[in-house]
XYZ file of C-alpha atoms in Angstrom:
91
model
C 57.947 150.902 108.798
C 56.714 153.209 105.755
C 59.546 152.191 103.408
C 59.416 148.521 104.505
C 55.711 148.250 104.007
C 56.025 149.745 100.568
C 58.814 147.549 99.344
C 57.246 144.366 101.057
C 53.943 145.034 99.304
C 55.573 145.059 95.649
C 56.905 148.658 95.238
C 60.298 148.475 93.654
C 63.009 149.622 95.930
C 64.330 152.329 93.350
C 60.903 153.920 93.146
C 60.472 153.788 96.956
C 63.915 155.686 97.021
C 62.608 158.346 94.686
C 59.355 158.750 96.681
C 61.327 159.215 99.849
C 63.664 161.607 98.175
C 66.877 159.565 98.403
C 69.525 160.000 95.739
C 70.989 156.704 96.453
C 69.071 153.415 96.610
C 71.450 152.282 99.387
C 70.100 154.980 101.683
C 66.497 153.433 101.213
C 67.988 149.972 101.603
C 69.160 150.967 105.121
C 65.536 151.971 106.170
C 63.952 148.787 104.884
C 63.993 145.396 106.387
C 64.536 143.045 103.471
C 65.070 139.356 103.333
C 66.829 137.858 100.713
C 63.958 135.842 99.363
C 61.962 139.067 99.394
C 64.529 140.800 97.067
C 64.404 137.725 94.784
C 60.581 137.604 94.617
C 60.417 141.348 93.897
C 63.081 141.340 91.149
C 61.444 138.285 89.600
C 58.084 140.119 89.741
C 59.358 143.008 88.268
C 61.031 141.285 85.352
C 57.907 139.528 84.655
C 55.753 142.794 84.485
C 58.497 144.451 82.359
C 58.422 141.428 79.921
C 54.544 141.322 79.891
C 54.494 145.029 78.855
C 57.117 144.665 75.991
C 56.740 142.988 72.652
C 57.592 139.342 72.521
C 59.977 140.133 69.467
C 62.398 141.963 71.779
C 63.179 138.752 73.521
C 64.261 136.584 70.552
C 67.511 134.742 70.475
C 70.383 136.969 69.108
C 71.972 136.051 65.916
C 75.643 135.015 65.687
C 76.276 138.247 63.971
C 74.674 140.202 66.827
C 76.580 138.111 69.509
C 79.969 138.789 67.688
C 79.018 142.456 67.612
C 78.293 142.528 71.220
C 81.439 140.726 72.164
C 83.592 143.133 70.043
C 81.770 146.011 71.741
C 82.694 144.576 75.251
C 86.424 144.045 74.235
C 86.493 147.852 73.010
C 84.984 148.970 76.049
C 87.501 146.991 78.271
C 90.338 148.420 76.170
C 89.088 151.908 76.610
C 88.878 151.541 80.199
C 92.601 150.193 80.217
C 93.660 153.102 78.290
C 91.920 155.577 80.621
C 93.665 153.890 83.681
C 97.169 153.942 81.925
C 96.561 157.689 81.106
C 95.502 158.507 84.474
C 98.324 156.707 86.022
C 100.987 158.410 83.948
C 99.833 161.905 84.928
């Protein structure tokens, strides 16, 4: 009940995992009785708290150039993953 009470009263599950000494949050999840609506509510609360703590300028709309750079990065990352798979499979 300890882990369930912590998480159901607002403690993010990853922090509960750290307090309980779990290396993987899935271990903690096994001890916690969570309902889907609770997970969504906790996540939304966590996001709202993080956004309130950060400067509003960090949430501006990205420029066209920034989006293009992001898309290019994603394509390069995907290509690197393909190359690693090809190399690994050829060994």
